[in-house]
GROMACS .gro file of C-alpha atoms in nm:
model
  295
    1MET     CA    1   8.932   8.368  12.589
    2MET     CA    2   9.300   8.357  12.466
    3THR     CA    3   9.512   8.597  12.657
    4GLU     CA    4   9.864   8.531  12.514
    5LEU     CA    5  10.067   8.415  12.213
    6PRO     CA    6  10.330   8.170  12.353
    7VAL     CA    7  10.677   8.304  12.264
    8GLU     CA    8  10.832   7.970  12.214
    9GLN     CA    9  10.561   7.908  11.930
   10VAL     CA   10  10.569   8.228  11.775
   11ARG     CA   11  10.947   8.217  11.746
   12THR     CA   12  10.928   7.892  11.579
   13LEU     CA   13  10.666   8.000  11.327
   14LEU     CA   14  10.944   8.263  11.256
   15ALA     CA   15  11.225   8.022  11.209
   16VAL     CA   16  11.033   7.797  10.975
   17VAL     CA   17  10.935   8.095  10.739
   18ASP     CA   18  11.313   8.209  10.740
   19GLU     CA   19  11.454   7.892  10.702
   20GLY     CA   20  11.202   7.760  10.441
   21THR     CA   21  11.132   7.418  10.565
   22PHE     CA   22  11.069   7.249  10.884
   23ASP     CA   23  11.384   7.044  10.884
   24ALA     CA   24  11.613   7.351  10.844
   25ALA     CA   25  11.407   7.538  11.133
   26ALA     CA   26  11.472   7.262  11.360
   27ALA     CA   27  11.823   7.252  11.297
   28ALA     CA   28  11.839   7.632  11.360
   29LEU     CA   29  11.640   7.577  11.677
   30HIS     CA   30  11.840   7.284  11.782
   31VAL     CA   31  11.515   7.080  11.852
   32THR     CA   32  11.351   6.773  11.626
   33PRO     CA   33  11.146   6.847  11.333
   34SER     CA   34  10.879   6.672  11.549
   35ALA     CA   35  10.901   6.943  11.793
   36VAL     CA   36  10.875   7.231  11.533
   37SER     CA   37  10.590   7.056  11.370
   38GLN     CA   38  10.412   7.034  11.716
   39ARG     CA   39  10.468   7.405  11.792
   40VAL     CA   40  10.332   7.534  11.463
   41LYS     CA   41  10.030   7.321  11.477
   42ALA     CA   42   9.974   7.421  11.864
   43LEU     CA   43   9.975   7.800  11.752
   44GLU     CA   44   9.740   7.720  11.462
   45GLN     CA   45   9.508   7.561  11.690
   46ARG     CA   46   9.538   7.830  11.951
   47THR     CA   47   9.471   8.093  11.684
   48GLY     CA   48   9.219   7.900  11.499
   49ARG     CA   49   9.384   7.989  11.180
   50VAL     CA   50   9.625   7.805  10.885
   51LEU     CA   51   9.930   7.999  10.955
   52LEU     CA   52  10.160   7.832  10.688
   53GLN     CA   53  10.152   7.737  10.306
   54ARG     CA   54  10.309   7.376  10.317
   55THR     CA   55  10.491   7.458  10.006
   56ARG     CA   56  10.880   7.458   9.931
   57PRO     CA   57  10.967   7.690  10.053
   58VAL     CA   58  10.713   7.759  10.337
   59ARG     CA   59  10.532   8.072  10.284
   60PRO     CA   60  10.325   8.227  10.559
   61THR     CA   61   9.936   8.283  10.501
   62GLU     CA   62   9.802   8.626  10.553
   63SER     CA   63   9.714   8.541  10.919
   64GLY     CA   64  10.070   8.387  10.932
   65ALA     CA   65  10.231   8.715  10.802
   66VAL     CA   66  10.060   8.904  11.118
   67LEU     CA   67  10.242   8.656  11.341
   68VAL     CA   68  10.557   8.667  11.170
   69ARG     CA   69  10.570   9.047  11.198
   70PHE     CA   70  10.510   9.012  11.571
   71ALA     CA   71  10.770   8.768  11.611
   72ARG     CA   72  11.021   9.004  11.449
   73GLN     CA   73  10.930   9.319  11.641
   74LEU     CA   74  10.957   9.078  11.953
   75ALA     CA   75  11.294   8.991  11.867
   76ARG     CA   76  11.402   9.369  11.787
   77LEU     CA   77  11.265   9.496  12.126
   78GLU     CA   78  11.445   9.210  12.281
   79ARG     CA   79  11.779   9.297  12.136
   80ASP     CA   80  11.709   9.654  12.206
   81ALA     CA   81  11.634   9.598  12.597
   82TRP     CA   82  11.945   9.376  12.604
   83GLY     CA   83  12.151   9.674  12.446
   84GLU     CA   84  12.008   9.930  12.687
   85LEU     CA   85  12.112   9.697  12.970
   86GLY     CA   86  12.437   9.675  12.866
   87LEU     CA   87  12.396   9.286  12.840
   88ASP     CA   88  12.423   9.192  12.477
   89GLY     CA   89  12.717   8.959  12.471
   90THR     CA   90  12.639   8.783  12.140
   91GLY     CA   91  12.880   9.002  11.958
   92GLU     CA   92  12.645   9.038  11.655
   93ALA     CA   93  12.579   9.363  11.515
   94THR     CA   94  12.232   9.509  11.550
   95ARG     CA   95  12.070   9.427  11.222
   96VAL     CA   96  11.779   9.634  11.040
   97SER     CA   97  11.608   9.533  10.744
   98VAL     CA   98  11.479   9.787  10.496
   99ALA     CA   99  11.279   9.771  10.171
  100VAL     CA  100  11.371  10.054   9.947
  101ASN     CA  101  11.317  10.135   9.566
  102ALA     CA  102  11.609  10.109   9.325
  103ASP     CA  103  11.630  10.487   9.229
  104SER     CA  104  11.639  10.591   9.555
  105LEU     CA  105  11.874  10.320   9.633
  106ALA     CA  106  12.094  10.445   9.344
  107THR     CA  107  12.067  10.834   9.432
  108TRP     CA  108  12.013  10.946   9.782
  109PHE     CA  109  11.952  10.642  10.017
  110LEU     CA  110  12.281  10.509  10.087
  111PRO     CA  111  12.417  10.850  10.225
  112ALA     CA  112  12.122  10.821  10.475
  113LEU     CA  113  12.280  10.492  10.597
  114SER     CA  114  12.629  10.634  10.630
  115GLN     CA  115  12.493  10.860  10.906
  116VAL     CA  116  12.416  10.570  11.143
  117ALA     CA  117  12.658  10.399  11.334
  118ASP     CA  118  12.673  10.061  11.457
  119LEU     CA  119  12.400   9.909  11.254
  120CYS     CA  120  12.403   9.638  10.987
  121PHE     CA  121  12.178   9.673  10.705
  122GLU     CA  122  11.998   9.418  10.519
  123LEU     CA  123  11.829   9.607  10.182
  124HIS     CA  124  11.562   9.467   9.994
  125ARG     CA  125  11.533   9.636   9.655
  126GLU     CA  126  11.148   9.645   9.527
  127ASP     CA  127  10.951   9.910   9.355
  128GLU     CA  128  10.803  10.169   9.575
  129ASP     CA  129  10.464  10.054   9.487
  130HIS     CA  130  10.531   9.702   9.652
  131THR     CA  131  10.755   9.771   9.940
  132ALA     CA  132  10.475   9.809  10.158
  133ALA     CA  133  10.361   9.449  10.106
  134LEU     CA  134  10.705   9.349  10.252
  135LEU     CA  135  10.642   9.548  10.554
  136ARG     CA  136  10.292   9.371  10.570
  137GLU     CA  137  10.454   9.026  10.544
  138GLY     CA  138  10.672   9.096  10.826
  139LEU     CA  139  11.018   9.071  10.598
  140VAL     CA  140  11.128   9.425  10.671
  141MET     CA  141  11.131   9.655  10.952
  142ALA     CA  142  11.094   9.983  10.758
  143ALA     CA  143  11.038  10.079  10.385
  144VAL     CA  144  11.053  10.361  10.133
  145THR     CA  145  10.740  10.352   9.976
  146SER     CA  146  10.474  10.557   9.758
  147SER     CA  147  10.191  10.480   9.982
  148PRO     CA  148  10.085  10.729  10.254
  149ASP     CA  149   9.856  10.489  10.407
  150PRO     CA  150  10.024  10.320  10.704
  151VAL     CA  151  10.057   9.909  10.702
  152PRO     CA  152   9.895   9.803  11.025
  153GLY     CA  153  10.140   9.867  11.318
  154CYS     CA  154  10.345  10.116  11.121
  155ALA     CA  155  10.412  10.450  11.151
  156VAL     CA  156  10.455  10.694  10.848
  157ARG     CA  157  10.644  11.015  10.756
  158PRO     CA  158  10.664  11.211  10.427
  159LEU     CA  159  10.995  11.216  10.291
  160GLY     CA  160  10.935  11.432   9.969
  161ARG     CA  161  10.889  11.410   9.590
  162MET     CA  162  11.131  11.241   9.328
  163ARG     CA  163  11.106  11.427   9.000
  164TYR     CA  164  11.138  11.191   8.669
  165LEU     CA  165  11.196  11.351   8.321
  166PRO     CA  166  11.121  11.216   7.992
  167VAL     CA  167  11.474  11.204   7.812
  168ALA     CA  168  11.670  11.030   7.570
  169ALA     CA  169  12.006  11.075   7.368
  170PRO     CA  170  12.027  11.343   7.138
  171GLU     CA  171  12.129  11.101   6.874
  172PHE     CA  172  11.837  10.887   6.967
  173VAL     CA  173  11.610  11.181   6.921
  174ALA     CA  174  11.756  11.252   6.581
  175ASP     CA  175  11.757  10.920   6.452
  176ARG     CA  176  11.418  10.789   6.606
  177LEU     CA  177  11.194  11.069   6.611
  178ALA     CA  178  11.279  11.214   6.262
  179GLY     CA  179  11.222  11.563   6.325
  180ARG     CA  180  10.870  11.504   6.474
  181PRO     CA  181  10.744  11.659   6.807
  182ALA     CA  182  10.811  11.392   7.076
  183ALA     CA  183  10.485  11.398   7.193
  184GLN     CA  184  10.366  11.287   6.886
  185ALA     CA  185  10.660  11.015   6.796
  186LEU     CA  186  10.709  10.841   7.136
  187ALA     CA  187  10.410  10.574   7.098
  188GLY     CA  188  10.627  10.441   6.807
  189ALA     CA  189  10.972  10.463   6.954
  190PRO     CA  190  11.178  10.242   7.135
  191VAL     CA  191  11.154  10.258   7.517
  192VAL     CA  192  11.346  10.160   7.823
  193VAL     CA  193  11.183   9.979   8.106
  194PHE     CA  194  11.286   9.879   8.463
  195ASP     CA  195  11.098   9.536   8.466
  196ARG     CA  196  10.763   9.371   8.359
  197LYS     CA  197  10.595   9.579   8.616
  198ASP     CA  198  10.715   9.866   8.541
  199ASP     CA  199  10.454  10.102   8.355
  200PHE     CA  200  10.603  10.451   8.438
  201GLN     CA  201  10.674  10.528   8.096
  202ASP     CA  202  10.330  10.392   7.975
  203ASP     CA  203  10.162  10.630   8.231
  204PHE     CA  204  10.359  10.922   8.073
  205ALA     CA  205  10.279  10.826   7.702
  206ARG     CA  206   9.880  10.794   7.817
  207ARG     CA  207   9.916  11.162   7.960
  208LEU     CA  208  10.016  11.273   7.598
  209GLY     CA  209   9.725  11.114   7.426
  210HIS     CA  210   9.879  10.775   7.353
  211ALA     CA  211   9.744  10.410   7.476
  212SER     CA  212  10.080  10.364   7.589
  213ALA     CA  213  10.469  10.378   7.515
  214GLY     CA  214  10.569  10.157   7.216
  215PRO     CA  215  10.575   9.774   7.195
  216PHE     CA  216  10.966   9.794   7.123
  217ARG     CA  217  11.113   9.775   7.471
  218HIS     CA  218  11.449   9.721   7.623
  219GLN     CA  219  11.395   9.557   7.989
  220VAL     CA  220  11.710   9.684   8.214
  221PRO     CA  221  11.650   9.616   8.607
  222THR     CA  222  11.875   9.839   8.760
  223SER     CA  223  11.883  10.213   8.809
  224GLU     CA  224  12.219  10.263   8.675
  225GLY     CA  225  12.183  10.035   8.384
  226PHE     CA  226  11.856  10.188   8.308
  227LEU     CA  227  12.022  10.533   8.281
  228ASP     CA  228  12.302  10.375   8.085
  229ALA     CA  229  12.067  10.237   7.845
  230VAL     CA  230  11.907  10.565   7.776
  231VAL     CA  231  12.235  10.753   7.748
  232ALA     CA  232  12.348  10.498   7.500
  233GLY     CA  233  12.054  10.552   7.289
  234LEU     CA  234  11.864  10.231   7.320
  235GLY     CA  235  11.514  10.422   7.359
  236TRP     CA  236  11.394  10.688   7.570
  237GLY     CA  237  11.271  10.655   7.937
  238MET     CA  238  11.170  10.842   8.269
  239VAL     CA  239  11.491  10.919   8.460
  240PRO     CA  240  11.523  11.063   8.820
  241GLU     CA  241  11.599  11.443   8.800
  242VAL     CA  242  11.894  11.392   9.006
  243GLN     CA  243  12.052  11.150   8.769
  244ALA     CA  244  11.955  11.332   8.470
  245GLY     CA  245  12.054  11.676   8.570
  246PRO     CA  246  12.462  11.640   8.507
  247LEU     CA  247  12.423  11.459   8.171
  248LEU     CA  248  12.135  11.725   8.044
  249ALA     CA  249  12.393  12.003   8.142
  250ARG     CA  250  12.687  11.810   7.933
  251GLY     CA  251  12.443  11.745   7.629
  252ARG     CA  252  12.436  11.385   7.679
  253LEU     CA  253  12.050  11.387   7.713
  254THR     CA  254  11.779  11.597   7.616
  255VAL     CA  255  11.444  11.640   7.759
  256LEU     CA  256  11.178  11.522   7.515
  257VAL     CA  257  10.888  11.737   7.596
  258PRO     CA  258  10.979  12.056   7.769
  259GLY     CA  259  10.824  12.136   8.085
  260GLU     CA  260  10.677  11.781   8.148
  261HIS     CA  261  10.760  11.568   8.445
  262THR     CA  262  10.623  11.322   8.659
  263ASP     CA  263  10.662  11.375   9.054
  264VAL     CA  264  10.638  11.061   9.301
  265ALA     CA  265  10.581  11.114   9.652
  266LEU     CA  266  10.782  10.895   9.879
  267TYR     CA  267  10.719  10.800  10.248
  268TRP     CA  268  10.871  10.644  10.507
  269GLN     CA  269  10.697  10.375  10.696
  270GLN     CA  270  10.850  10.166  10.975
  271TRP     CA  271  10.718   9.952  11.286
  272ARG     CA  272  10.566  10.152  11.537
  273LEU     CA  273  10.833  10.045  11.814
  274HIS     CA  274  11.021  10.252  12.044
  275SER     CA  275  11.327  10.113  11.895
  276PRO     CA  276  11.667  10.317  11.929
  277ALA     CA  277  11.790  10.175  11.619
  278LEU     CA  278  11.509  10.236  11.410
  279ALA     CA  279  11.465  10.598  11.545
  280ALA     CA  280  11.803  10.673  11.445
  281LEU     CA  281  11.763  10.534  11.133
  282ALA     CA  282  11.427  10.714  11.068
  283ASP     CA  283  11.597  11.041  11.162
  284ALA     CA  284  11.878  11.002  10.896
  285VAL     CA  285  11.651  10.904  10.614
  286THR     CA  286  11.409  11.183  10.663
  287ALA     CA  287  11.690  11.438  10.697
  288THR     CA  288  11.879  11.319  10.362
  289ALA     CA  289  11.570  11.313  10.175
  290ALA     CA  290  11.489  11.651  10.268
  291ARG     CA  291  11.808  11.755  10.115
  292ALA     CA  292  11.765  11.534   9.814
  293LEU     CA  293  11.417  11.549   9.708
  294ARG     CA  294  11.164  11.796   9.635
  295ARG     CA  295  10.932  11.933   9.919
   0.00000   0.00000   0.00000
């Protein structure tokens, strides 16, 4: 019966995934490519599973992702232990990798990071419906996600609800909707979307009885650019209330269907580790979200 995972083999697997090739991992670990290959094969034999897809770059299989996540957690615990002992002489800042959706990144998330001292952040921007996948693959330590279901090995905290409003520029309403009620006209009107995965506007249109939003779509893959495109009159879109509010007050945007909105519940998921760095970050994120999001 297997009782342990050899740390050297697990770290080698992580190096291969991070570096993308066996040769690059060998250079990073200061060993030969043959040694890297032997360690990975030994780990696969020990677990009885294929752990890597031998592509370029190398990618972990589902089983490999479990061990990659374990390797990152092990490295995090080791760094925390050295730090608590006062023996961290590497000179490197403590690095924390986080997945966050674009709208949170553009509105409330960065002020949370500014409250945490002595941490170096590596942010991965991804849709809130997909950030949990980065946790599952072991690519990040924490994530802002729309899923309340914890990824294995992770803890979950509710953050609040981000409200989105269906808005457009007043000129767009006058020119494109031609005086018709927006609820009737949106299906044929130009629309702004974030990327090809973005079905947020379609979901809203379906709530109004349409099959989807219109086929004439502008794809703008940044939160700030998305807002600018709507303000410029390229199309209508679902914009976070916190971004739309000041522009609504100045008359540069108008709500297309008064009283209608979409709320997205957000959650903080992070590795279930006793890590001072992760704990400090989680406290800052939840406190900032409590002020910025709807409860």
